[in-house]
mmCIF file with all atom_site columns, C-alpha atoms in Angstrom:
data_model
loop_
_atom_site.group_PDB
_atom_site.id
_atom_site.type_symbol
_atom_site.label_atom_id
_atom_site.label_alt_id
_atom_site.label_comp_id
_atom_site.label_asym_id
_atom_site.label_entity_id
_atom_site.label_seq_id
_atom_site.pdbx_PDB_ins_code
_atom_site.Cartn_x
_atom_site.Cartn_y
_atom_site.Cartn_z
_atom_site.occupancy
_atom_site.B_iso_or_equiv
_atom_site.pdbx_formal_charge
_atom_site.auth_seq_id
_atom_site.auth_comp_id
_atom_site.auth_asym_id
_atom_site.auth_atom_id
_atom_site.pdbx_PDB_model_num
ATOM 1  C CA . UNK A 1 1  ? 22.792  4.583   -3.302  1.00 55.00 ? 736 UNK A CA 1
ATOM 2  C CA . UNK A 1 2  ? 22.191  0.967   -2.330  1.00 58.00 ? 737 UNK A CA 1
ATOM 3  C CA . UNK A 1 3  ? 20.547  -0.907  -5.201  1.00 70.00 ? 738 UNK A CA 1
ATOM 4  C CA . UNK A 1 4  ? 20.049  -4.170  -3.299  1.00 72.00 ? 739 UNK A CA 1
ATOM 5  C CA . UNK A 1 5  ? 16.414  -4.867  -2.429  1.00 68.00 ? 740 UNK A CA 1
ATOM 6  C CA . UNK A 1 6  ? 15.489  -4.884  1.264   1.00 68.00 ? 741 UNK A CA 1
ATOM 7  C CA . UNK A 1 7  ? 12.283  -5.991  2.961   1.00 67.00 ? 742 UNK A CA 1
ATOM 8  C CA . UNK A 1 8  ? 11.871  -2.507  4.438   1.00 74.00 ? 743 UNK A CA 1
ATOM 9  C CA . UNK A 1 9  ? 11.553  -1.083  0.894   1.00 84.00 ? 744 UNK A CA 1
ATOM 10 C CA . UNK A 1 10 ? 8.288   -2.888  0.225   1.00 90.00 ? 745 UNK A CA 1
ATOM 11 C CA . UNK A 1 11 ? 6.135   0.256   0.095   1.00 92.00 ? 746 UNK A CA 1
ATOM 12 C CA . UNK A 1 12 ? 8.677   3.036   -0.426  1.00 90.00 ? 747 UNK A CA 1
ATOM 13 C CA . UNK A 1 13 ? 10.979  1.912   -3.223  1.00 89.00 ? 748 UNK A CA 1
ATOM 14 C CA . UNK A 1 14 ? 10.016  3.356   -6.596  1.00 90.00 ? 749 UNK A CA 1
ATOM 15 C CA . UNK A 1 15 ? 12.720  1.826   -8.803  1.00 88.00 ? 750 UNK A CA 1
ATOM 16 C CA . UNK A 1 16 ? 14.366  -1.551  -9.092  1.00 86.00 ? 751 UNK A CA 1
ATOM 17 C CA . UNK A 1 17 ? 13.396  -4.792  -7.419  1.00 85.00 ? 752 UNK A CA 1
ATOM 18 C CA . UNK A 1 18 ? 11.013  -4.955  -4.465  1.00 87.00 ? 753 UNK A CA 1
ATOM 19 C CA . UNK A 1 19 ? 10.566  -8.070  -2.325  1.00 87.00 ? 754 UNK A CA 1
ATOM 20 C CA . UNK A 1 20 ? 6.880   -8.621  -1.480  1.00 90.00 ? 755 UNK A CA 1
ATOM 21 C CA . UNK A 1 21 ? 4.468   -11.269 -0.327  1.00 92.00 ? 756 UNK A CA 1
ATOM 22 C CA . UNK A 1 22 ? 1.117   -11.477 -2.114  1.00 92.00 ? 757 UNK A CA 1
ATOM 23 C CA . UNK A 1 23 ? -0.663  -9.530  0.637   1.00 92.00 ? 758 UNK A CA 1
ATOM 24 C CA . UNK A 1 24 ? 2.068   -6.865  0.645   1.00 94.00 ? 759 UNK A CA 1
ATOM 25 C CA . UNK A 1 25 ? 1.597   -6.516  -3.116  1.00 95.00 ? 760 UNK A CA 1
ATOM 26 C CA . UNK A 1 26 ? -2.123  -5.868  -2.522  1.00 95.00 ? 761 UNK A CA 1
ATOM 27 C CA . UNK A 1 27 ? -1.208  -3.159  0.010   1.00 95.00 ? 762 UNK A CA 1
ATOM 28 C CA . UNK A 1 28 ? 1.321   -1.613  -2.371  1.00 96.00 ? 763 UNK A CA 1
ATOM 29 C CA . UNK A 1 29 ? -1.102  -1.524  -5.314  1.00 96.00 ? 764 UNK A CA 1
ATOM 30 C CA . UNK A 1 30 ? -3.081  1.568   -4.179  1.00 97.00 ? 765 UNK A CA 1
ATOM 31 C CA . UNK A 1 31 ? 0.187   3.296   -3.235  1.00 96.00 ? 766 UNK A CA 1
ATOM 32 C CA . UNK A 1 32 ? 1.544   2.773   -6.749  1.00 96.00 ? 767 UNK A CA 1
ATOM 33 C CA . UNK A 1 33 ? -1.748  3.969   -8.241  1.00 97.00 ? 768 UNK A CA 1
ATOM 34 C CA . UNK A 1 34 ? -1.646  7.090   -6.078  1.00 96.00 ? 769 UNK A CA 1
ATOM 35 C CA . UNK A 1 35 ? 1.929   7.781   -7.227  1.00 96.00 ? 770 UNK A CA 1
ATOM 36 C CA . UNK A 1 36 ? 0.814   7.505   -10.848 1.00 96.00 ? 771 UNK A CA 1
ATOM 37 C CA . UNK A 1 37 ? -2.134  9.811   -10.192 1.00 97.00 ? 772 UNK A CA 1
ATOM 38 C CA . UNK A 1 38 ? 0.122   12.397  -8.560  1.00 95.00 ? 773 UNK A CA 1
ATOM 39 C CA . UNK A 1 39 ? 2.565   12.219  -11.481 1.00 96.00 ? 774 UNK A CA 1
ATOM 40 C CA . UNK A 1 40 ? -0.358  12.846  -13.841 1.00 97.00 ? 775 UNK A CA 1
ATOM 41 C CA . UNK A 1 41 ? -1.470  15.821  -11.702 1.00 97.00 ? 776 UNK A CA 1
ATOM 42 C CA . UNK A 1 42 ? -4.665  14.046  -10.608 1.00 95.00 ? 777 UNK A CA 1
ATOM 43 C CA . UNK A 1 43 ? -5.990  14.588  -7.109  1.00 92.00 ? 778 UNK A CA 1
ATOM 44 C CA . UNK A 1 44 ? -7.505  11.302  -6.014  1.00 92.00 ? 779 UNK A CA 1
ATOM 45 C CA . UNK A 1 45 ? -8.171  9.387   -2.834  1.00 92.00 ? 780 UNK A CA 1
ATOM 46 C CA . UNK A 1 46 ? -8.726  5.732   -2.039  1.00 96.00 ? 781 UNK A CA 1
ATOM 47 C CA . UNK A 1 47 ? -11.068 4.099   0.454   1.00 96.00 ? 782 UNK A CA 1
ATOM 48 C CA . UNK A 1 48 ? -10.469 0.439   1.317   1.00 94.00 ? 783 UNK A CA 1
ATOM 49 C CA . UNK A 1 49 ? -12.828 -1.591  3.459   1.00 91.00 ? 784 UNK A CA 1
ATOM 50 C CA . UNK A 1 50 ? -13.286 -5.267  4.007   1.00 83.00 ? 785 UNK A CA 1
ATOM 51 C CA . UNK A 1 51 ? -14.746 -7.894  6.257   1.00 80.00 ? 786 UNK A CA 1
ATOM 52 C CA . UNK A 1 52 ? -12.123 -8.806  8.898   1.00 74.00 ? 787 UNK A CA 1
ATOM 53 C CA . UNK A 1 53 ? -13.328 -12.422 9.106   1.00 76.00 ? 788 UNK A CA 1
ATOM 54 C CA . UNK A 1 54 ? -13.036 -13.024 5.371   1.00 79.00 ? 789 UNK A CA 1
ATOM 55 C CA . UNK A 1 55 ? -10.373 -15.233 3.784   1.00 78.00 ? 790 UNK A CA 1
ATOM 56 C CA . UNK A 1 56 ? -8.466  -12.020 3.034   1.00 78.00 ? 791 UNK A CA 1
ATOM 57 C CA . UNK A 1 57 ? -8.857  -10.759 6.599   1.00 78.00 ? 792 UNK A CA 1
ATOM 58 C CA . UNK A 1 58 ? -5.077  -10.775 6.850   1.00 89.00 ? 793 UNK A CA 1
ATOM 59 C CA . UNK A 1 59 ? -5.180  -7.931  4.302   1.00 91.00 ? 794 UNK A CA 1
ATOM 60 C CA . UNK A 1 60 ? -6.964  -5.761  6.887   1.00 90.00 ? 795 UNK A CA 1
ATOM 61 C CA . UNK A 1 61 ? -4.083  -6.380  9.308   1.00 90.00 ? 796 UNK A CA 1
ATOM 62 C CA . UNK A 1 62 ? -1.492  -5.507  6.662   1.00 92.00 ? 797 UNK A CA 1
ATOM 63 C CA . UNK A 1 63 ? -3.335  -2.317  5.701   1.00 94.00 ? 798 UNK A CA 1
ATOM 64 C CA . UNK A 1 64 ? -3.549  -1.282  9.360   1.00 92.00 ? 799 UNK A CA 1
ATOM 65 C CA . UNK A 1 65 ? 0.166   -1.943  9.806   1.00 93.00 ? 800 UNK A CA 1
ATOM 66 C CA . UNK A 1 66 ? 0.960   0.180   6.731   1.00 94.00 ? 801 UNK A CA 1
ATOM 67 C CA . UNK A 1 67 ? -1.156  3.149   7.857   1.00 95.00 ? 802 UNK A CA 1
ATOM 68 C CA . UNK A 1 68 ? 1.836   5.515   7.985   1.00 94.00 ? 803 UNK A CA 1
ATOM 69 C CA . UNK A 1 69 ? 2.732   4.657   4.379   1.00 94.00 ? 804 UNK A CA 1
ATOM 70 C CA . UNK A 1 70 ? -0.884  4.962   3.149   1.00 96.00 ? 805 UNK A CA 1
ATOM 71 C CA . UNK A 1 71 ? -1.882  8.282   4.729   1.00 95.00 ? 806 UNK A CA 1
ATOM 72 C CA . UNK A 1 72 ? 0.385   10.594  2.676   1.00 94.00 ? 807 UNK A CA 1
ATOM 73 C CA . UNK A 1 73 ? -1.380  9.351   -0.464  1.00 95.00 ? 808 UNK A CA 1
ATOM 74 C CA . UNK A 1 74 ? -4.919  9.877   0.814   1.00 95.00 ? 809 UNK A CA 1
ATOM 75 C CA . UNK A 1 75 ? -5.502  6.135   1.202   1.00 97.00 ? 810 UNK A CA 1
ATOM 76 C CA . UNK A 1 76 ? -7.949  5.345   4.004   1.00 97.00 ? 811 UNK A CA 1
ATOM 77 C CA . UNK A 1 77 ? -8.490  1.856   5.373   1.00 94.00 ? 812 UNK A CA 1
ATOM 78 C CA . UNK A 1 78 ? -11.630 1.263   7.439   1.00 92.00 ? 813 UNK A CA 1
ATOM 79 C CA . UNK A 1 79 ? -12.360 -2.331  8.466   1.00 87.00 ? 814 UNK A CA 1
ATOM 80 C CA . UNK A 1 80 ? -15.974 -3.423  8.049   1.00 84.00 ? 815 UNK A CA 1
ATOM 81 C CA . UNK A 1 81 ? -18.183 -4.133  11.027  1.00 79.00 ? 816 UNK A CA 1
ATOM 82 C CA . UNK A 1 82 ? -19.040 -7.762  11.723  1.00 68.00 ? 817 UNK A CA 1
#
């Protein structure tokens, strides 16, 4: 097993070091929470919405790009309507 951190591990790696930007950390946060909930036998879901023109509008883009990683955990991202 390769223990060196890679950029592609940003949402999937569960042990060791993960290389993230601040926005990627915000995307990973609900994934980590969902993993904890599953480990505790809790059935939860997460709904994330935001205003695309806001200072954190780049977060909407990152969430959309991570859709495949979010869906297995019941995490839904729906951008707000301007």
